[in-house]
CSV table of C-alpha atoms in Angstrom, one decimal:
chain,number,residue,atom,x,y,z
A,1,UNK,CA,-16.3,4.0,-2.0
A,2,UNK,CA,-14.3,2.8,0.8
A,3,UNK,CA,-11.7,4.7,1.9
A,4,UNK,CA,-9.2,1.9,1.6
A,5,UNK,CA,-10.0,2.1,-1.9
A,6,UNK,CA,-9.4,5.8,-2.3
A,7,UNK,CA,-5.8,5.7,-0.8
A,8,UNK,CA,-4.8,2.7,-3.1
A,9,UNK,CA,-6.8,3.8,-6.3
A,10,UNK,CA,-4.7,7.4,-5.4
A,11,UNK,CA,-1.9,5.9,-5.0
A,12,UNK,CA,-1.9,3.6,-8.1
A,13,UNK,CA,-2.6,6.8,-10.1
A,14,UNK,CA,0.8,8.7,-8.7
A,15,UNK,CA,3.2,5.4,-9.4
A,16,UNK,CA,2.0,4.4,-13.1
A,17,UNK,CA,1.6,8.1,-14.2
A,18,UNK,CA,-1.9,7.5,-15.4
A,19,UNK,CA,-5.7,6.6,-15.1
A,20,UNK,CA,-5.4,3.6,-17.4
A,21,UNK,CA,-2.5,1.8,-16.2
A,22,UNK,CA,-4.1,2.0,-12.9
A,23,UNK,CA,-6.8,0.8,-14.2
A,24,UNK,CA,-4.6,-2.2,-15.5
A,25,UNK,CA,-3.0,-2.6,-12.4
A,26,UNK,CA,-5.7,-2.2,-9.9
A,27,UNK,CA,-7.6,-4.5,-12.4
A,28,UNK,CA,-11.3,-2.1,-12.5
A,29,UNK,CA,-12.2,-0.1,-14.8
A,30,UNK,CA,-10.8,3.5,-15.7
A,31,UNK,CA,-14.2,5.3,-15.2
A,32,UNK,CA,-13.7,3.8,-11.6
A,33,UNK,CA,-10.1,5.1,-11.2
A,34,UNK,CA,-11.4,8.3,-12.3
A,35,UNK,CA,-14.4,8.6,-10.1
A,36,UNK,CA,-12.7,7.0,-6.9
A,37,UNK,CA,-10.4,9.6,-7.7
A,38,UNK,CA,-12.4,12.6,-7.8
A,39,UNK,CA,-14.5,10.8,-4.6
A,40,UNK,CA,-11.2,11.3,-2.8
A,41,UNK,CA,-10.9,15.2,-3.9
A,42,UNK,CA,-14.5,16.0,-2.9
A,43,UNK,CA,-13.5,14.6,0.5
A,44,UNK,CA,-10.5,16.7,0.7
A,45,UNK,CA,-11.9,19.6,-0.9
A,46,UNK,CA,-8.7,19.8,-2.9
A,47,UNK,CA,-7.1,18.6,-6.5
A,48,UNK,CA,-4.6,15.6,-5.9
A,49,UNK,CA,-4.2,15.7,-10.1
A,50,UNK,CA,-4.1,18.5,-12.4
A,51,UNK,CA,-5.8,17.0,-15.6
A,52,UNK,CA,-5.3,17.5,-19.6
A,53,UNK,CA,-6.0,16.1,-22.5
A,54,UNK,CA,-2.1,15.3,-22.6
A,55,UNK,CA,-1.2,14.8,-19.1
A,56,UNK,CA,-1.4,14.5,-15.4
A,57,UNK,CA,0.4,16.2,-13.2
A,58,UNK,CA,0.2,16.0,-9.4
A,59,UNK,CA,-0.4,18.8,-7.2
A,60,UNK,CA,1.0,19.7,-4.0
A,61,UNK,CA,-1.4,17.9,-2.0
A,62,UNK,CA,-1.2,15.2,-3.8
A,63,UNK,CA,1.6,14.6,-3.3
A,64,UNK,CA,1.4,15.4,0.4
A,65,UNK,CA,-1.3,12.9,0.5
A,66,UNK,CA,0.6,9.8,-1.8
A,67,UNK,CA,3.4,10.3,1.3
A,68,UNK,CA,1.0,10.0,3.7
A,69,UNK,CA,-0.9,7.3,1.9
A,70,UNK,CA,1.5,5.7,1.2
A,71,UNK,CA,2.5,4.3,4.7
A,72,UNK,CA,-1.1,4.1,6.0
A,73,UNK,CA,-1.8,1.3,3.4
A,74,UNK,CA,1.6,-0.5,4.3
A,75,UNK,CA,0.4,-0.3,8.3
A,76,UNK,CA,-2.8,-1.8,7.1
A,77,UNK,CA,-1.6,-4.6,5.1
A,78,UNK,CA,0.9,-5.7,8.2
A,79,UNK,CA,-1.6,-5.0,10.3
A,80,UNK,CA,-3.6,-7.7,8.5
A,81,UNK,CA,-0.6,-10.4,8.0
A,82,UNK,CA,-0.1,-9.9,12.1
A,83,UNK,CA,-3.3,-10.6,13.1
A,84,UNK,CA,-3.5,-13.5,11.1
A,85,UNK,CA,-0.4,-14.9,11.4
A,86,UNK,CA,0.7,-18.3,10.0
A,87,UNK,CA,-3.1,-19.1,10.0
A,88,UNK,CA,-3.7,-17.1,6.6
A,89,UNK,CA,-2.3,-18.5,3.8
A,90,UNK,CA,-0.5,-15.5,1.4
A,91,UNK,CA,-3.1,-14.2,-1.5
A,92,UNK,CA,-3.7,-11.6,-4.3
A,93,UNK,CA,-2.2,-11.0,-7.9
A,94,UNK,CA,1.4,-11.6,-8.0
A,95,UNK,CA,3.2,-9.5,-10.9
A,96,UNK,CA,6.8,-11.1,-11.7
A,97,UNK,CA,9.0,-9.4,-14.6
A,98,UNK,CA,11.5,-11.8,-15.4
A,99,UNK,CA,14.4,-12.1,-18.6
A,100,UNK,CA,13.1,-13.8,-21.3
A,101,UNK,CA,15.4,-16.7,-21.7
A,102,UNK,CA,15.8,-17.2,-17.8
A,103,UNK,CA,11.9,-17.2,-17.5
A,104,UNK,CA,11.0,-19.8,-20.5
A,105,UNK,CA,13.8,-22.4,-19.3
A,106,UNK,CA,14.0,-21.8,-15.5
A,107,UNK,CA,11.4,-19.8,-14.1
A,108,UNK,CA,8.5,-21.5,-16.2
A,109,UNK,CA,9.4,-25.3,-15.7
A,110,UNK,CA,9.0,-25.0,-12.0
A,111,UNK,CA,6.1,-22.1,-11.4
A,112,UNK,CA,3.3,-24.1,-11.3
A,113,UNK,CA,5.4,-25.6,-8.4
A,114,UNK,CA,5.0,-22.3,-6.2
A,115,UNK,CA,1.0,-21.8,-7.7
A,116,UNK,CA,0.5,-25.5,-5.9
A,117,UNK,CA,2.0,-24.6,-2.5
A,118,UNK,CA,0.4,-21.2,-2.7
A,119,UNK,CA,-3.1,-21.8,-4.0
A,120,UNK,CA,-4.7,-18.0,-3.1
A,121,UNK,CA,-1.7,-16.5,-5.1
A,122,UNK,CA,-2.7,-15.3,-9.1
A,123,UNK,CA,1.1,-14.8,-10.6
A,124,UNK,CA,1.3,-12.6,-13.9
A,125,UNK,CA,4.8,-13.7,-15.3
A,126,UNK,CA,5.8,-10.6,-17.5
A,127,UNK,CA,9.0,-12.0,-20.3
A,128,UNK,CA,11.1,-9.0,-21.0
A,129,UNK,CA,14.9,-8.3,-21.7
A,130,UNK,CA,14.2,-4.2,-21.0
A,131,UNK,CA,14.8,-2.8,-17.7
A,132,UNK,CA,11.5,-1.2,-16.4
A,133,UNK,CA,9.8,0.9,-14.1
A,134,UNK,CA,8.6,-0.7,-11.4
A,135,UNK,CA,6.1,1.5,-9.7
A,136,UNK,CA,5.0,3.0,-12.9
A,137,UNK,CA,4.1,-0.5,-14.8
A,138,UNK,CA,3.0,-2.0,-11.1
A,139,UNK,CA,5.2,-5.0,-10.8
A,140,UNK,CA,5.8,-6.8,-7.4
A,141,UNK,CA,9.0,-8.3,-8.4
A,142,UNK,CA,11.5,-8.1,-10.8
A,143,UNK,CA,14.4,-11.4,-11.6
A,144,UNK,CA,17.1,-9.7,-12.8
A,145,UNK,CA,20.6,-11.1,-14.0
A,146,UNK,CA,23.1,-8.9,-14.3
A,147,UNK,CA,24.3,-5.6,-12.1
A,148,UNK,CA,21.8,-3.6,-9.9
A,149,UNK,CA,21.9,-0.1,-10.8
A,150,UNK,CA,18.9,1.5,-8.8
A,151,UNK,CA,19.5,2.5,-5.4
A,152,UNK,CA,15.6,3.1,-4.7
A,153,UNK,CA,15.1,-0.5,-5.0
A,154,UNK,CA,15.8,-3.9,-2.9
A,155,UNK,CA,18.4,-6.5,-4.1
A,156,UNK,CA,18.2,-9.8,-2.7
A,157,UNK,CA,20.9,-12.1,-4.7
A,158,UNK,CA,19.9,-15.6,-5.5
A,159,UNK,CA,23.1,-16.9,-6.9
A,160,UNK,CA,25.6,-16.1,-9.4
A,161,UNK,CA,25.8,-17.8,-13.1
A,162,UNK,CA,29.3,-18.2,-14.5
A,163,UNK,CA,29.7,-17.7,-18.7
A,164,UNK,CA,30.9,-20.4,-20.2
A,165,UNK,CA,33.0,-20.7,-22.9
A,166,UNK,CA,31.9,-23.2,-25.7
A,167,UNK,CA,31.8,-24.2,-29.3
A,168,UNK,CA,30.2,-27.5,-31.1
A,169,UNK,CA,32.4,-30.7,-31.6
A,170,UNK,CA,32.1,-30.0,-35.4
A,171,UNK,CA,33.4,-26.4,-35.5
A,172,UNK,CA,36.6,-27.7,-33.0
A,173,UNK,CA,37.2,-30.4,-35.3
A,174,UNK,CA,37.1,-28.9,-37.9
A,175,UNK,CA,38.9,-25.4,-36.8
A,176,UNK,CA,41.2,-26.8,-34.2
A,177,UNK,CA,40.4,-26.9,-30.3
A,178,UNK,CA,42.0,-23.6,-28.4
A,179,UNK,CA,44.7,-24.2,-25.9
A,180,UNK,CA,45.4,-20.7,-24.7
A,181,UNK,CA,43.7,-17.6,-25.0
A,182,UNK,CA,45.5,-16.2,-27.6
A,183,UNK,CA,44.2,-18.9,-29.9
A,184,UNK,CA,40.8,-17.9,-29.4
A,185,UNK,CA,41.9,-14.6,-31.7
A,186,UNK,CA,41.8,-16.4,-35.0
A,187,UNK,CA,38.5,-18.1,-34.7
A,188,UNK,CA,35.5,-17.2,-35.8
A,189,UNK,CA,33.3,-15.9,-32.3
A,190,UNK,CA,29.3,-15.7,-31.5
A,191,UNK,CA,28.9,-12.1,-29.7
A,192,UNK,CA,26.0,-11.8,-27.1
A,193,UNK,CA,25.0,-8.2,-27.8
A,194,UNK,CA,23.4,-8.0,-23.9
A,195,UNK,CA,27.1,-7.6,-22.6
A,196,UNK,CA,29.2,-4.9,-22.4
A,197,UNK,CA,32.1,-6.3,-23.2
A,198,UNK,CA,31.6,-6.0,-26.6
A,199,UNK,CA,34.0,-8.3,-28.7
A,200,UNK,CA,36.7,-7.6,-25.5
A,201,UNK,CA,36.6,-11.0,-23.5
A,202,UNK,CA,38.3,-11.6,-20.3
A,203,UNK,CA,39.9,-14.7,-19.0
A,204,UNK,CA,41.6,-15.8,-15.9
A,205,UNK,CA,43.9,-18.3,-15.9
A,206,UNK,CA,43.7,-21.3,-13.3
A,207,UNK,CA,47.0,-19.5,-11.5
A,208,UNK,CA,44.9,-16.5,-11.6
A,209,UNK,CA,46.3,-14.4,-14.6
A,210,UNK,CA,43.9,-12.3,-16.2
A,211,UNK,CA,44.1,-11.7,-19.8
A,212,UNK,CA,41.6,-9.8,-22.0
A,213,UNK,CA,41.3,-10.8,-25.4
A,214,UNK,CA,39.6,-9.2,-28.5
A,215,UNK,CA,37.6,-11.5,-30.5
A,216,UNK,CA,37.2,-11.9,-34.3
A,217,UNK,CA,33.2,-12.0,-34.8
A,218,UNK,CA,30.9,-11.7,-37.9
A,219,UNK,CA,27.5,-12.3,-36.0
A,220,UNK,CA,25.8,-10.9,-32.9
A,221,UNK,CA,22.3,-11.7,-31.2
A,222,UNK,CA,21.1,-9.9,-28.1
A,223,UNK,CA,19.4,-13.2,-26.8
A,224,UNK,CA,21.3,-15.9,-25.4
A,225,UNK,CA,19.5,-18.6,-26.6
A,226,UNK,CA,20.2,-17.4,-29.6
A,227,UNK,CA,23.9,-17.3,-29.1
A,228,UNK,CA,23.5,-20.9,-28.1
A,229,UNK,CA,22.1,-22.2,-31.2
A,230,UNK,CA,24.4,-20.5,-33.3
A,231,UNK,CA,27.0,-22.1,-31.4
A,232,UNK,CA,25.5,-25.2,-31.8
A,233,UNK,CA,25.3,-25.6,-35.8
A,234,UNK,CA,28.6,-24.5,-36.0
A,235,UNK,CA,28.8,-21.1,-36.3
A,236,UNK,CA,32.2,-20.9,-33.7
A,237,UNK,CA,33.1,-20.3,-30.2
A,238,UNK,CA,30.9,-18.4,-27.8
A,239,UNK,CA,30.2,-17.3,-24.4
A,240,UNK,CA,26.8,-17.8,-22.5
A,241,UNK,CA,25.5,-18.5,-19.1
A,242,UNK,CA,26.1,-21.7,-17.5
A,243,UNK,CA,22.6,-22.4,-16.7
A,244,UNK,CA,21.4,-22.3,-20.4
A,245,UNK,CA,24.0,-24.2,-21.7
A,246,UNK,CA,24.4,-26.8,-18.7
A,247,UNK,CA,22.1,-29.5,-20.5
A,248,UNK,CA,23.5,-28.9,-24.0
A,249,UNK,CA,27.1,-29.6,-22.4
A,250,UNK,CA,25.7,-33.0,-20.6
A,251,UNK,CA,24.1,-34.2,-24.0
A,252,UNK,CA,27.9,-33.0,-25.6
A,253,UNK,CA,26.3,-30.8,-28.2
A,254,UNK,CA,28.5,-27.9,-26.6
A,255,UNK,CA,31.5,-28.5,-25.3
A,256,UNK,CA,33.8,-26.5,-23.0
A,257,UNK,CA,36.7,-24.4,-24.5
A,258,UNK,CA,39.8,-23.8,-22.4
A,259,UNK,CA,38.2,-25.8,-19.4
A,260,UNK,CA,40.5,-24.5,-16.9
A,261,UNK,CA,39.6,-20.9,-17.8
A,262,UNK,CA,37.6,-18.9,-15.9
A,263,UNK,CA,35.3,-15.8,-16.9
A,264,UNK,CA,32.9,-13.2,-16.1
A,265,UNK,CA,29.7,-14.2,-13.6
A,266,UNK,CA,26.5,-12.4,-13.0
A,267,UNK,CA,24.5,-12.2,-10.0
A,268,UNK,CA,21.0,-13.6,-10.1
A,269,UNK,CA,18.6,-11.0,-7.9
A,270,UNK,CA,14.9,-10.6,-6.8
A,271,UNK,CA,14.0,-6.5,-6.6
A,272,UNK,CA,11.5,-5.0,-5.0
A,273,UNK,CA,10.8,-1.4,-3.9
A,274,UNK,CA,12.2,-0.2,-1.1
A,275,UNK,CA,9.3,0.1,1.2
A,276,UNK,CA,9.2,-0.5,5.2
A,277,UNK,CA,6.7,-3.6,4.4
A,278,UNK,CA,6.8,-6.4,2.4
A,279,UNK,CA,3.9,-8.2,1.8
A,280,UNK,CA,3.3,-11.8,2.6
A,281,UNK,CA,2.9,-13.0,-1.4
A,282,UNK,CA,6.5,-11.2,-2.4
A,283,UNK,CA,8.2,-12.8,0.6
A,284,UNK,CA,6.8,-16.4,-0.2
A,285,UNK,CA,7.9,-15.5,-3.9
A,286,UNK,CA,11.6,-14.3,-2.6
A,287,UNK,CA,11.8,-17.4,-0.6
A,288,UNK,CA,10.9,-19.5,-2.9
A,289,UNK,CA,13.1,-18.3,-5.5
A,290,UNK,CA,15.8,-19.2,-3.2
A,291,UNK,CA,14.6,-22.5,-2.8
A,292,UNK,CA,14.3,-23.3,-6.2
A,293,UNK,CA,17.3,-21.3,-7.5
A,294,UNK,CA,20.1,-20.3,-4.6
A,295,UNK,CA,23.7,-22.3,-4.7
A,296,UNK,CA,22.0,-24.5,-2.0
A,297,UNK,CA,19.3,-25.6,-4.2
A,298,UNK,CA,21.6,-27.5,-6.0
């Protein structure tokens, strides 16, 4: 075993909580974790992990040593991306969490995009609407819409997405097309479950009056492509990200309620653990992101 190996097999162990998801993550084999493991402990002559059939728990040392570990393999891999510069090209597995609805019609149309510029890179694109543990399910990189709540990890914002507020041409023929906020009470509403805001919506006014409104709703869907379909057979007025229904509006499937109103935004971010180093293949990620996504992309 090499003792590079030791200090990230270790270290693997202490952030996913176990000797099969760092298995998973380091992609070998959990008899390998194990006996790296326990190759690192005869070393020391000391227990890193105390082992049951239920649990692991870490020791002292170890824990002393994933501190210590932890920086040396940092140091190493900067050590590595100094030396070679702009002559070596970023490279490894690449493991991107990323909301379901932004990752099938954003992310997805323009990854292969990054995979061309960045041939060495292997990207795992990981579709989930949960927030997640980082270290423990060994992600590089999570895209996250919405607040930032964890003050261990790294924020970069991409951009903000406005909500817009919508309904089809059908339903506002038929029920009548809003001209204040107050008239948005007696019709029939599409609630995203995702937001906090429940049924309460607020509005500003274009001379800046904010007015919060409480909606009548008989349906709710936690995904908002969901909410946009709904919206779009009929099923009444709504309130989704602009950058899900910005086609649908072109093609005047969708069209704007109360155009003059504005609503809630939510920042689009790229987190990362908090760590003095950042590798080469997350930076080119981050960057690209920004490309692709930022204000200035546009």
């Amino acid at each position: 075993m090499d003792s590079l190996d030791g200090l990230k097999t270790v270290i693997a162990v202490v952030e996913t909580g176990s000797f099969t998801t760092a298995s998973e993550r380091l992609m070998i084999s959990k008899a390998l974790v194990s006996k790296y493991v326990g190759e690192v402990e005869d070393k020391l002559g000391v227990r890193l992990f105390n082992r049951t059939t239920r649990r692991l728990a870490l020791t002292d040392a170890g824990k002393t040593y994933y501190e210590r570990a932890l920086p040396l393999v940092e140091e190493y891999e900067e050590l590595l991306d100094s030396v070679t510069g702009e002559q070596s090209a970023p490279k490894g597995k690449l493991k991107i969490s990323v909301p379901v609805t932004f990752g099938e019609m954003q992310l997805s149309p323009v990854i292969n995009k990054f995979l061309t510029t960045y041939s060495d890179i292997q990207v795992n694109i990981q579709l989930t609407d949960r927030r997640i543990d980082m270290l423990e399910e060994g992600v590089d990189v999570v895209i996250r819409i919405g607040g930032v709540d964890d003050s261990n990890m790294v924020a970069r914002q991409i951009n903000t997405y406005p909500l817009i507020l919508c309904a089809s041409p059908a339903y506002l023929n038929q029920h009548g097309y809003p001209k204040t906020p107050n008239d948005i009470t007696s019709h029939s509403c599409i609630v995203d479950s995702n937001f906090r805001i429940g049924k309460q919506w607020p509005l500003v006014s274009p001379n800046g009056t904010v007015e919060s409104i409480e909606v009548t709703s008989r349906i709710a869907a936690n995904s908002p492509r969901a909410v946009m379909e709904i919206a779009k057979s009929g099923g009444g007025i709504a309130l989704i990200p602009e950058f899900i229904v910005q086609d649908t509006l072109a093609q005047g499937l969708l069209l704007e309620v109360l155009p003059g109103y504005t609503t809630l935004e939510f920042g689009l971010f790229a987190i990362f653990p908090h760590r003095r180093y950042l590798s080469k293949k997350i930076r080119c990620f981050i960057d690209f992101m920004i490309d692709e996504f930022s204000s200035s992309a546009k």
